[in-house]
PDB file of C-alpha atoms in Angstrom:
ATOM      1  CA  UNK Q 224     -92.028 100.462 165.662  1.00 39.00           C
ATOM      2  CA  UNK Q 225     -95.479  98.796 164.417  1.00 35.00           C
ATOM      3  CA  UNK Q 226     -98.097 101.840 164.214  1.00 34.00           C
ATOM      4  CA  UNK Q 227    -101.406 101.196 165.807  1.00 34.00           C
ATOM      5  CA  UNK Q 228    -104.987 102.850 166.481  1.00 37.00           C
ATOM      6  CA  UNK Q 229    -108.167 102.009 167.386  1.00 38.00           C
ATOM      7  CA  UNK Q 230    -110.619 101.211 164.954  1.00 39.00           C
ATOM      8  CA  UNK Q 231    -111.000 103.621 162.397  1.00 38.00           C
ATOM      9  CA  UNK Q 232    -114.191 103.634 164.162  1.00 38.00           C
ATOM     10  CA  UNK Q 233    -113.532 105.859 166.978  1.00 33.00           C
ATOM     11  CA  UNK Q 234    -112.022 109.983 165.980  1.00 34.00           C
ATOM     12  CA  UNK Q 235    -113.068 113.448 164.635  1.00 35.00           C
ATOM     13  CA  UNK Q 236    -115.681 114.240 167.170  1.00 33.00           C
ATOM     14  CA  UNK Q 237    -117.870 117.366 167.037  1.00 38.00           C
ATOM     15  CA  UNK Q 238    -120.062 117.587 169.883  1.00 34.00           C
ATOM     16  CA  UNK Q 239    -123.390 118.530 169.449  1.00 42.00           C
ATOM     17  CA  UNK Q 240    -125.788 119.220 171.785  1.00 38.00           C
ATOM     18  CA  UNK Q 241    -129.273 117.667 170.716  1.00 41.00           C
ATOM     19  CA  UNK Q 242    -132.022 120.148 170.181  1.00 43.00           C
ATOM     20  CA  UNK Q 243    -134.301 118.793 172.810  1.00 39.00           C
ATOM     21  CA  UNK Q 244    -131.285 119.472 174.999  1.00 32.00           C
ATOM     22  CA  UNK Q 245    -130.786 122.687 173.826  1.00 40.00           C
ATOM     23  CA  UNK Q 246    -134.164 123.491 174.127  1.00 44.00           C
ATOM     24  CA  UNK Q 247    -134.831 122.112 177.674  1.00 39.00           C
ATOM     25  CA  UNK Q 248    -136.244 123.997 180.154  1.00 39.00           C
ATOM     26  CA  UNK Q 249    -133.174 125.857 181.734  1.00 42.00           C
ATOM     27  CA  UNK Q 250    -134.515 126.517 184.886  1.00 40.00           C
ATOM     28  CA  UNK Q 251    -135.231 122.815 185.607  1.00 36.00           C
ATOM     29  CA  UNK Q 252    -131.695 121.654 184.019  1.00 42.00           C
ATOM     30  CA  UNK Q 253    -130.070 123.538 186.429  1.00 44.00           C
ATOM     31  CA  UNK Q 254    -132.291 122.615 189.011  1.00 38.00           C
ATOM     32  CA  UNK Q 255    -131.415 118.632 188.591  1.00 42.00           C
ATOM     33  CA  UNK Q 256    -127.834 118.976 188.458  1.00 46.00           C
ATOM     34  CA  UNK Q 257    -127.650 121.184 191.449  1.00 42.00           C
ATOM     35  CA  UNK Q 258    -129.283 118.437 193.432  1.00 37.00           C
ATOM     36  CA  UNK Q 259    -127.055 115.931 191.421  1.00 43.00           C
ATOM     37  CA  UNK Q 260    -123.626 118.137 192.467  1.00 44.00           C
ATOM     38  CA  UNK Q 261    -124.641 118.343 195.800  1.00 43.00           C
ATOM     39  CA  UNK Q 262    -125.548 114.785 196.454  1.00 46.00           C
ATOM     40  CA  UNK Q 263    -122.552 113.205 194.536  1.00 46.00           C
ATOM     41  CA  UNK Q 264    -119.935 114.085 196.945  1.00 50.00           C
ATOM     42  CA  UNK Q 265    -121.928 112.531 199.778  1.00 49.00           C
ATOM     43  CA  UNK Q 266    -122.252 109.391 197.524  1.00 42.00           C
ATOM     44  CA  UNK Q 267    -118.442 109.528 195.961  1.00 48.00           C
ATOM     45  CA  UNK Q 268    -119.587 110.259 192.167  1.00 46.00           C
ATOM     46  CA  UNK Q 269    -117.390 111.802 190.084  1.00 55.00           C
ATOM     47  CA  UNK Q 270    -118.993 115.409 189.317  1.00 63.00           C
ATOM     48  CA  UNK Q 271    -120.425 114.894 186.314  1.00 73.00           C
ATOM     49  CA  UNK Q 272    -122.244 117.380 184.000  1.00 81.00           C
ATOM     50  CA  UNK Q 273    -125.246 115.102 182.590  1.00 89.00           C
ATOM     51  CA  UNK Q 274    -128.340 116.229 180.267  1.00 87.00           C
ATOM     52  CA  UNK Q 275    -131.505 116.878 182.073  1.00 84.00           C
ATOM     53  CA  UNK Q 276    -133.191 113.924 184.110  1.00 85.00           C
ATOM     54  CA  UNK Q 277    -130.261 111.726 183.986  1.00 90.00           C
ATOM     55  CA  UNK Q 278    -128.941 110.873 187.267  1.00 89.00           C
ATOM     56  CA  UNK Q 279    -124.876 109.807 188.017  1.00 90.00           C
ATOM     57  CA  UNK Q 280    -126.512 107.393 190.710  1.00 88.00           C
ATOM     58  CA  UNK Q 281    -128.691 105.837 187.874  1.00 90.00           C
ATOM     59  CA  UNK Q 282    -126.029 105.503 185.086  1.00 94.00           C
ATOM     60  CA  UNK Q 283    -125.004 102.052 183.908  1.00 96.00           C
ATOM     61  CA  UNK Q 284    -121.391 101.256 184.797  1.00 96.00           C
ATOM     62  CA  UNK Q 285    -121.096  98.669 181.583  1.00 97.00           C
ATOM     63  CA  UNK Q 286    -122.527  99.669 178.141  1.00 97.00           C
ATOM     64  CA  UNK Q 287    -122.103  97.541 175.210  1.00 97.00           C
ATOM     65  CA  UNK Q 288    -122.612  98.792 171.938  1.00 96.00           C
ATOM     66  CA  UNK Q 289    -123.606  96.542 168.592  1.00 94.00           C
ATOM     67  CA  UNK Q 290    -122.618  98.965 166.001  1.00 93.00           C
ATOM     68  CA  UNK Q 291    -124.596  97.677 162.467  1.00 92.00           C
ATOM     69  CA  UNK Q 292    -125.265  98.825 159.751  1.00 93.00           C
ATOM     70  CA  UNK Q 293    -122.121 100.472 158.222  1.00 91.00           C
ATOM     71  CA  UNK Q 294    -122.254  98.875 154.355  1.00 91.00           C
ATOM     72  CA  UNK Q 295    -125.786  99.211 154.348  1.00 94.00           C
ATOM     73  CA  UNK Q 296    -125.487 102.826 154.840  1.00 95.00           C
ATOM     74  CA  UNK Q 297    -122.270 103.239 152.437  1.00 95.00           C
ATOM     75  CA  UNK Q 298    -124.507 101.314 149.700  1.00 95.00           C
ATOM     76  CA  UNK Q 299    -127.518 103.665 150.112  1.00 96.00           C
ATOM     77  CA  UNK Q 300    -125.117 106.497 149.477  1.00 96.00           C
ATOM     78  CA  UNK Q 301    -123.754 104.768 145.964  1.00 97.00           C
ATOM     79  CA  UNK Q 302    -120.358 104.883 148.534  1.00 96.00           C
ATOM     80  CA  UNK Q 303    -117.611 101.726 149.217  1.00 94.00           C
ATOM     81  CA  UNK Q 304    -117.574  99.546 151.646  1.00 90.00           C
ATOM     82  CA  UNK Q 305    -114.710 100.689 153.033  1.00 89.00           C
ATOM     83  CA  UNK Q 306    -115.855 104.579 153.438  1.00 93.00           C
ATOM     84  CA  UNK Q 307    -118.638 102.843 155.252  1.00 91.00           C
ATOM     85  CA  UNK Q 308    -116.048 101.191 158.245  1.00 87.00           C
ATOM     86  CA  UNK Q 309    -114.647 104.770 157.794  1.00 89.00           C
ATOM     87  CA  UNK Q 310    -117.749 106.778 158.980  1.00 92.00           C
ATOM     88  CA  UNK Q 311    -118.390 103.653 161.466  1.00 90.00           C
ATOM     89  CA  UNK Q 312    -115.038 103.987 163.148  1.00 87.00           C
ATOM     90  CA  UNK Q 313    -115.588 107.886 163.381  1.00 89.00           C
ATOM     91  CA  UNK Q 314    -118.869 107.272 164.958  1.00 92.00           C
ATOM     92  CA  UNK Q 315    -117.468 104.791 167.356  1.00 91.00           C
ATOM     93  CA  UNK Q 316    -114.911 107.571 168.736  1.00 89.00           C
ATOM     94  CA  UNK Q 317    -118.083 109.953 168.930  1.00 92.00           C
ATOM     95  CA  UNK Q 318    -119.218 107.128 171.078  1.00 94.00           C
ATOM     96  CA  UNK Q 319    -116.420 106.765 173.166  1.00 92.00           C
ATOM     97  CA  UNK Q 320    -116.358 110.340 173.858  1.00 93.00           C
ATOM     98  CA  UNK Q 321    -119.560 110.540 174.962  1.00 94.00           C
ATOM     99  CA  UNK Q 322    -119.519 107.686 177.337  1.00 94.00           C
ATOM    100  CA  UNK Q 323    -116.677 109.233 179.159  1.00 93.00           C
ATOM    101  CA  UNK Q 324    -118.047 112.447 179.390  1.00 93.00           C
ATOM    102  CA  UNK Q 325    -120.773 110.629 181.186  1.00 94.00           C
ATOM    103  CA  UNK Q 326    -118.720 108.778 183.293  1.00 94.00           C
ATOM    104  CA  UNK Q 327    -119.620 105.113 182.097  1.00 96.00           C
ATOM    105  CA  UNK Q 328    -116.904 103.106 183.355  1.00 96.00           C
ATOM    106  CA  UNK Q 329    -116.732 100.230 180.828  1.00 97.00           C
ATOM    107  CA  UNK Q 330    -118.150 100.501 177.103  1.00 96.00           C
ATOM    108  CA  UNK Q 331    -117.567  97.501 174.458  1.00 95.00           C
ATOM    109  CA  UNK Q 332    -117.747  97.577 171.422  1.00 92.00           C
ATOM    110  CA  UNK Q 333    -118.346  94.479 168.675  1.00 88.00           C
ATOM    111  CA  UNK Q 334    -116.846  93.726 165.395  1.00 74.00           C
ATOM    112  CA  UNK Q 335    -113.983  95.922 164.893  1.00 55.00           C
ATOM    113  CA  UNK Q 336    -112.227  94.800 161.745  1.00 47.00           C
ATOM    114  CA  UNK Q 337    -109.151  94.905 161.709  1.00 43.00           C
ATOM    115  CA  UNK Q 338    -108.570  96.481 158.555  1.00 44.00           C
ATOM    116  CA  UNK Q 339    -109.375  99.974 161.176  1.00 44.00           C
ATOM    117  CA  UNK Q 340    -106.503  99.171 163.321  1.00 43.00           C
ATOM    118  CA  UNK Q 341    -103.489 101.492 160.848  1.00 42.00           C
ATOM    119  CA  UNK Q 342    -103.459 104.588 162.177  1.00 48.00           C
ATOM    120  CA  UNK Q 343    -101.624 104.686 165.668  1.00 49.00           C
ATOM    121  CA  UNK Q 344    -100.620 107.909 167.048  1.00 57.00           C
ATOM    122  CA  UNK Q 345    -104.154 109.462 166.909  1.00 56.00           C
ATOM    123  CA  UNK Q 346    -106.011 106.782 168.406  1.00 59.00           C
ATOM    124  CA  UNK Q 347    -103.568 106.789 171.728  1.00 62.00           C
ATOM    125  CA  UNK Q 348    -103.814 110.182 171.784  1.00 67.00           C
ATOM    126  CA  UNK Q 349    -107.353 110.863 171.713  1.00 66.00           C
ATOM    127  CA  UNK Q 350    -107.192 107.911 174.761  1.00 67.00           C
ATOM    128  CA  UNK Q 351    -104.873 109.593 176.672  1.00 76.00           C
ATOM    129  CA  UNK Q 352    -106.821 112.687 176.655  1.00 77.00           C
ATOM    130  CA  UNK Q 353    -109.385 110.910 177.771  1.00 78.00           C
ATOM    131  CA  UNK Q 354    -107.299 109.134 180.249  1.00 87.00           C
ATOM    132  CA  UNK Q 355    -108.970 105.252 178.775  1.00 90.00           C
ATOM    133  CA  UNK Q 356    -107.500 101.908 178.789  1.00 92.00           C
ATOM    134  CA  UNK Q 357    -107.756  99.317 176.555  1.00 91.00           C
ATOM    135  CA  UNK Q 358    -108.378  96.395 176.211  1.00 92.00           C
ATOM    136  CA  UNK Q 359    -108.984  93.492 173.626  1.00 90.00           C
ATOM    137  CA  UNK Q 360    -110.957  90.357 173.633  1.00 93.00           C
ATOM    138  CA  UNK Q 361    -111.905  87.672 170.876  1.00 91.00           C
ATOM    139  CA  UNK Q 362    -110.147  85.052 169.431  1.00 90.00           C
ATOM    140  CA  UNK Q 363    -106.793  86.071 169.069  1.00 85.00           C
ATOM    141  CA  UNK Q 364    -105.332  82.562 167.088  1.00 85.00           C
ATOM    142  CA  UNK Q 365    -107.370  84.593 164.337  1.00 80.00           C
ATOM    143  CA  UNK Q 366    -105.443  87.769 164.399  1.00 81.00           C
ATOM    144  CA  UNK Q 367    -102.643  88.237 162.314  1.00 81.00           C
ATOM    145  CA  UNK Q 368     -99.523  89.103 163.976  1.00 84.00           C
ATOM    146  CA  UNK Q 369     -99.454  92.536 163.086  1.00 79.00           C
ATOM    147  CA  UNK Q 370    -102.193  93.046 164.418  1.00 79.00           C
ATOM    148  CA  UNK Q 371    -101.516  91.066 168.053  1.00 83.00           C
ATOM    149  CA  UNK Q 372     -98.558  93.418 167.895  1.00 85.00           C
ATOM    150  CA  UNK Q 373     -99.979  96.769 167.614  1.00 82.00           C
ATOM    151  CA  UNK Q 374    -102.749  95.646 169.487  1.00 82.00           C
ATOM    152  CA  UNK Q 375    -100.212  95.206 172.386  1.00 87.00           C
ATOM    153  CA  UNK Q 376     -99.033  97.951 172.038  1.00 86.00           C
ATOM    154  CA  UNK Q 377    -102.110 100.217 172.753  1.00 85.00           C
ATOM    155  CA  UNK Q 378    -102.748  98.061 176.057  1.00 88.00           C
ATOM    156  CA  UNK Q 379     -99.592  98.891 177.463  1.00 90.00           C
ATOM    157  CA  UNK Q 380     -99.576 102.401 176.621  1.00 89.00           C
ATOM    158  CA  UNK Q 381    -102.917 102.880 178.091  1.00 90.00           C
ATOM    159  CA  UNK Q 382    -102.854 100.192 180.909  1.00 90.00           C
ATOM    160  CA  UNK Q 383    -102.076 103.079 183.601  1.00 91.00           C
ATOM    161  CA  UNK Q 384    -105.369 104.981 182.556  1.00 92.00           C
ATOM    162  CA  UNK Q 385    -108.219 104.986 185.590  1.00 92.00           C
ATOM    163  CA  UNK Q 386    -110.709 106.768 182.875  1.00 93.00           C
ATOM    164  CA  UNK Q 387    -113.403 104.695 180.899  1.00 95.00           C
ATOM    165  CA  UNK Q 388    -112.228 100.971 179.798  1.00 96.00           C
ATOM    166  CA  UNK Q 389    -112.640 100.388 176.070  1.00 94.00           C
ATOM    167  CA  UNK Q 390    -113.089  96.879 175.387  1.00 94.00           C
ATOM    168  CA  UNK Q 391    -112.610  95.855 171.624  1.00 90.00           C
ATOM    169  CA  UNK Q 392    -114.057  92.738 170.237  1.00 90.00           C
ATOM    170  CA  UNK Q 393    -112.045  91.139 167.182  1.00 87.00           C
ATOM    171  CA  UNK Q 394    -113.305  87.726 166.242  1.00 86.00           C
ATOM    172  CA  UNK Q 395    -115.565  87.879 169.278  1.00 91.00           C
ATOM    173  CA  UNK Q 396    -118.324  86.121 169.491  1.00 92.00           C
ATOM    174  CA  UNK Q 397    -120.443  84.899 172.714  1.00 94.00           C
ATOM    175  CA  UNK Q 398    -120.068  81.206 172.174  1.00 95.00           C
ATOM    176  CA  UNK Q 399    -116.831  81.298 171.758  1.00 94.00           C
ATOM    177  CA  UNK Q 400    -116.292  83.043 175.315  1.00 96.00           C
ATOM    178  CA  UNK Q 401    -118.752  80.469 176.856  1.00 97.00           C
ATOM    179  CA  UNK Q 402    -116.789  77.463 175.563  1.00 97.00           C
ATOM    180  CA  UNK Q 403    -113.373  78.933 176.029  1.00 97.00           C
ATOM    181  CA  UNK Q 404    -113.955  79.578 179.565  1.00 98.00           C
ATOM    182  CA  UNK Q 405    -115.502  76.120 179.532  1.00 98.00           C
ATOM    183  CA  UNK Q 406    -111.990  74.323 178.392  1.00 97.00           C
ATOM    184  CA  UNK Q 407    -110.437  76.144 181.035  1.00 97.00           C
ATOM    185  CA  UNK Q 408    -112.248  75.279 183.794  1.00 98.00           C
ATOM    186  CA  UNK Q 409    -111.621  72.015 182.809  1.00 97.00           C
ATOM    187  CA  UNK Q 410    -108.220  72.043 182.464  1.00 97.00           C
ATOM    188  CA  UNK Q 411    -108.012  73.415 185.691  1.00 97.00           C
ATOM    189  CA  UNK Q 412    -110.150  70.215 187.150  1.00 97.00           C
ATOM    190  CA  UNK Q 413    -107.857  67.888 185.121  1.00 97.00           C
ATOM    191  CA  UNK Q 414    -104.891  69.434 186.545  1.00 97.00           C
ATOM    192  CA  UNK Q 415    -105.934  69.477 190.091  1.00 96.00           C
ATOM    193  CA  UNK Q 416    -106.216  73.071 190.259  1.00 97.00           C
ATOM    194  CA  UNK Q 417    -109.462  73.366 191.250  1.00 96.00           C
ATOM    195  CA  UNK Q 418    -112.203  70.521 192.565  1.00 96.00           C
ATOM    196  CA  UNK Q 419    -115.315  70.034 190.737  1.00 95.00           C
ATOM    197  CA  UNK Q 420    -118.032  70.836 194.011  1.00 96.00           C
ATOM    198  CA  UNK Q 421    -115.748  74.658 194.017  1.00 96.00           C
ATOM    199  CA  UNK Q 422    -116.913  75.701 190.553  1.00 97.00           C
ATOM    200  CA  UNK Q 423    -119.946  78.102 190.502  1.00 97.00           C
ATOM    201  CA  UNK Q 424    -120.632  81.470 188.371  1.00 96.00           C
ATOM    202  CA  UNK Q 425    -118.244  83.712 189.811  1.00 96.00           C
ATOM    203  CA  UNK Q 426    -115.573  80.972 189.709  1.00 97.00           C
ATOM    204  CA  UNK Q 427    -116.619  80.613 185.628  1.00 97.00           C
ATOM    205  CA  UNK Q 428    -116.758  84.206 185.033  1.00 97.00           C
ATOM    206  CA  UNK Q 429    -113.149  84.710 186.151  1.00 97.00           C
ATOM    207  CA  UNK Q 430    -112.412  82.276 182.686  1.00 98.00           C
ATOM    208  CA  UNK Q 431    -114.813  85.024 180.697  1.00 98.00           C
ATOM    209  CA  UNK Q 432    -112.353  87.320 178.798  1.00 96.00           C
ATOM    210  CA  UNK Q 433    -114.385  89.992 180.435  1.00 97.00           C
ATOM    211  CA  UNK Q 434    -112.001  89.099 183.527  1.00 96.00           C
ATOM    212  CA  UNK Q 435    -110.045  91.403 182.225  1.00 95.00           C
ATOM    213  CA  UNK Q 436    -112.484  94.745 183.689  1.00 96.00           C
ATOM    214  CA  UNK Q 437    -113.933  95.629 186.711  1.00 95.00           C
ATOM    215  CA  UNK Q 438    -117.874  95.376 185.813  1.00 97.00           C
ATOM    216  CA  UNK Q 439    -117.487  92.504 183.175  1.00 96.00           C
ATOM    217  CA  UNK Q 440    -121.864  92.062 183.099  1.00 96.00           C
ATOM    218  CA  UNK Q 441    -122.936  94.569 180.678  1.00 97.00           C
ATOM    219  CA  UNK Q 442    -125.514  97.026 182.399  1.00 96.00           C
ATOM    220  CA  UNK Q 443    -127.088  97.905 178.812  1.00 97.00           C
ATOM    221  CA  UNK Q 444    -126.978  96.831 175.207  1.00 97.00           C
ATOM    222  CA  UNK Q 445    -127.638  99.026 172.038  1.00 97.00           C
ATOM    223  CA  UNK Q 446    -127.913  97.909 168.885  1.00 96.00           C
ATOM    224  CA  UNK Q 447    -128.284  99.701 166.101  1.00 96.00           C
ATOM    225  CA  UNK Q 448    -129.723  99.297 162.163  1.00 94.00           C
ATOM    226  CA  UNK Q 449    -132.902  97.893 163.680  1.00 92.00           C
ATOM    227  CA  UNK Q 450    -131.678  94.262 163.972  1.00 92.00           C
ATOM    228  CA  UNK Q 451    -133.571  93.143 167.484  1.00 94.00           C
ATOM    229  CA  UNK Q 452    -131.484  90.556 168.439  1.00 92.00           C
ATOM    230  CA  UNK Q 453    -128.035  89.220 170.140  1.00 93.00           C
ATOM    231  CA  UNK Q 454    -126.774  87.785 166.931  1.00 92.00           C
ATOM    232  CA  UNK Q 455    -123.971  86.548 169.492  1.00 92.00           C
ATOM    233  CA  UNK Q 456    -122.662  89.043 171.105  1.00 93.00           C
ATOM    234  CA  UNK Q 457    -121.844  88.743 174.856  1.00 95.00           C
ATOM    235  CA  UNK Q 458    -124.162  85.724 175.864  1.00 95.00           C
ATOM    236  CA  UNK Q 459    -123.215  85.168 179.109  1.00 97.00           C
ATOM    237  CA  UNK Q 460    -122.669  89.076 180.117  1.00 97.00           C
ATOM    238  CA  UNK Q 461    -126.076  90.512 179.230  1.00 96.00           C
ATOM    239  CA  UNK Q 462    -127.816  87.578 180.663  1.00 95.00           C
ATOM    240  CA  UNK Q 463    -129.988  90.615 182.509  1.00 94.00           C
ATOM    241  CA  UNK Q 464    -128.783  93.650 180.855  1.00 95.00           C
ATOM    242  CA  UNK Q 465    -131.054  96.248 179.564  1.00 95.00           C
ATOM    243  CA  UNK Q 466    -131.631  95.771 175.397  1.00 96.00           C
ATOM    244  CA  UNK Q 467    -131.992  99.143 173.418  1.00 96.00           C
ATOM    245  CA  UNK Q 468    -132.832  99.104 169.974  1.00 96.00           C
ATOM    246  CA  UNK Q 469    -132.139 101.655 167.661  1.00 96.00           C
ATOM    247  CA  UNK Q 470    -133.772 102.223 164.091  1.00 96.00           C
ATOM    248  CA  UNK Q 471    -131.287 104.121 162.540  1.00 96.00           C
ATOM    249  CA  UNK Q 472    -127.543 102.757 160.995  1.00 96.00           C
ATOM    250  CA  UNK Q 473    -125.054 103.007 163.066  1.00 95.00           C
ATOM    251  CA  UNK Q 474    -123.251 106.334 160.928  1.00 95.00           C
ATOM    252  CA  UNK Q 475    -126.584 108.167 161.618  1.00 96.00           C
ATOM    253  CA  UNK Q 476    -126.770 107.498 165.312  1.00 95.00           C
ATOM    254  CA  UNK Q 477    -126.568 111.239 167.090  1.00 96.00           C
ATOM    255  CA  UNK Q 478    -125.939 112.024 171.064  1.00 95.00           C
ATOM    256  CA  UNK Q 479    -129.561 112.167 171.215  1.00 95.00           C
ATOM    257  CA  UNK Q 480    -129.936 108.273 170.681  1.00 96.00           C
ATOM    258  CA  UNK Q 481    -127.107 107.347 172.995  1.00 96.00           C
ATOM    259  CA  UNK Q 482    -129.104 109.921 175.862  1.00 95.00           C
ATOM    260  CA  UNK Q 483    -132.316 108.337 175.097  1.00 95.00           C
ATOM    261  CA  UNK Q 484    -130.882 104.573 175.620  1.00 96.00           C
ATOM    262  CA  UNK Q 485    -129.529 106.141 178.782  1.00 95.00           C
ATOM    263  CA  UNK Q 486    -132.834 107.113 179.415  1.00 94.00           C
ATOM    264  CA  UNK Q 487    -134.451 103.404 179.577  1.00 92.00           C
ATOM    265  CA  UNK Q 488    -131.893 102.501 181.432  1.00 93.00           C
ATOM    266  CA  UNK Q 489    -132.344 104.849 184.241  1.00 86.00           C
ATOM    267  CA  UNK Q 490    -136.451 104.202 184.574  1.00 82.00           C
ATOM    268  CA  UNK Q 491    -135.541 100.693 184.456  1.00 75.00           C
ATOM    269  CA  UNK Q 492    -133.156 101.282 187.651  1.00 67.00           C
ATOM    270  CA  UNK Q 493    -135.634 103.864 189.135  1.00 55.00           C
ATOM    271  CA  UNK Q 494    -138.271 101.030 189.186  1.00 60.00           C
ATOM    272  CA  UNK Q 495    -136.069  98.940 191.116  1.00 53.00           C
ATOM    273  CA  UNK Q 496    -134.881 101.161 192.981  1.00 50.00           C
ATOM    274  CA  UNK Q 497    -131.221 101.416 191.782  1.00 49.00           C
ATOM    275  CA  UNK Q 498    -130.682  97.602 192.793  1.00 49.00           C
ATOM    276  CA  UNK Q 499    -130.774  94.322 190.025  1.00 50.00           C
ATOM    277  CA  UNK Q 500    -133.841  92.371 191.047  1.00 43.00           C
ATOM    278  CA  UNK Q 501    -133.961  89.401 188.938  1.00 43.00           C
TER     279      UNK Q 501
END
């Protein structure tokens, strides 16, 4: 049978409370999540233990994550190229991790290469553990067919999971979604299928290959390496998402940088109230 994984970017994961954490005020911790427990089974959140002053009714559903910097940091260290992907794809399942534990429904993830994807029984069973699906998007005439086939594979051994949904973008770029969707809403016209005056955004975003997840629109963005820009990545999807910008490579990123970006995220929703006022 082909073997499989998820990018070497995802495993060992230690967690490590952050020192402000640690160091919190106990009293007041305690204090938020009691009002947090109590209120989430009126609202139908998951019971959720969260750091101090985040809220379950303030979380992002979608988070997409720009992981850069990975050679950089490998070169810095007199280290390959390849050990860099390595301690990447480790902190990508840190990442993973994390956002389940917080109950994030949806987390992407661009540029896995696909030299990551060897390793198969690990991978599946760290997801099924954390009870994840996944999912793939990109250009798959790219992909060699090992790949497609292992890649397969992991989607229909997690496709039952009702945990966080991993999306993986190979030879994914923003453009390329835009104008794929674009050639098949025209096909669709051509073929009678649909009538031009019908076609509107949620029509188009059904051709995404997003479609494939319950919140496609990506609540918040982080990037990493201190790169402040898109470079590509999900055009159409973060149209109003919330950009965070870390300084650090992506191999030094800690819990503490993932809770801050959840951070600006949640005053950005407590300004509005919870709702997307654009």
């Amino acid at each position: 049978m082909q073997s499989l994984c998820l990018p070497s970017t995802i495993s060992s994961f230690k967690y490590k409370p952050s020192s402000s954490i640690a160091n919190a005020p106990k009293k007041y911790g305690k204090f938020n999540n009691a009002i947090s427990a109590a209120s989430n089974k009126e609202r139908g959140l998951p019971d959720i233990k969260l750091p101090a002053d985040l809220r379950p009714e303030l979380m992002p559903k979608h988070v997409a994550l720009f992981p850069d910097g990975q050679r950089r940091w490998a070169k810095e260290r007199g280290l390959t190229m390849e050990d860099g992907d390595r301690a990447g794809a480790n902190k990508i399942k840190e990442f993973v991790k994390l956002c389940s534990k917080y109950g994030i429904k949806v987390v992407t993830v661009f540029g896995f290469s696909t030299e990551n994807w060897v390793r198969p029984k690990v991978e599946t069973d760290i997801l099924m553990r954390l009870n994840s699906r996944v999912s793939m998007i990109g250009d798959r005439s790219k992909w060699p067919k090992s790949l497609q086939g292992a890649l397969s594979l992991v989607k229909e051994v997690t496709k039952k999971n009702t945990g966080l949904h991993v999306l993986g973008g190979i030879n994914y770029g923003g453009r390329y979604d835009i104008l794929q969707a674009c050639k098949s809403v025209a096909s669709k016209v051509k073929d009678g299928l649909l009538q031009l005056e019908d076609i509107n955004e949620s029509v188009f975003e059904l051709e995404l290959e997003t479609k494939c997840t319950e919140f496609p629109s990506a609540d918040l963005v982080i990037r990493t390496s201190g790169a402040h820009r898109l470079s590509n990545f999900m055009l159409w999807q973060a149209a109003y998402s919330e950009l965070f910008f870390v300084e650090k490579l992506f191999p030094d990123i800690e819990e503490e940088d993932f809770i801050e970006a959840l951070k600006s995220y949640r005053k950005k929703e407590k300004r509005h109230g919870g709702q997307q006022n654009y």
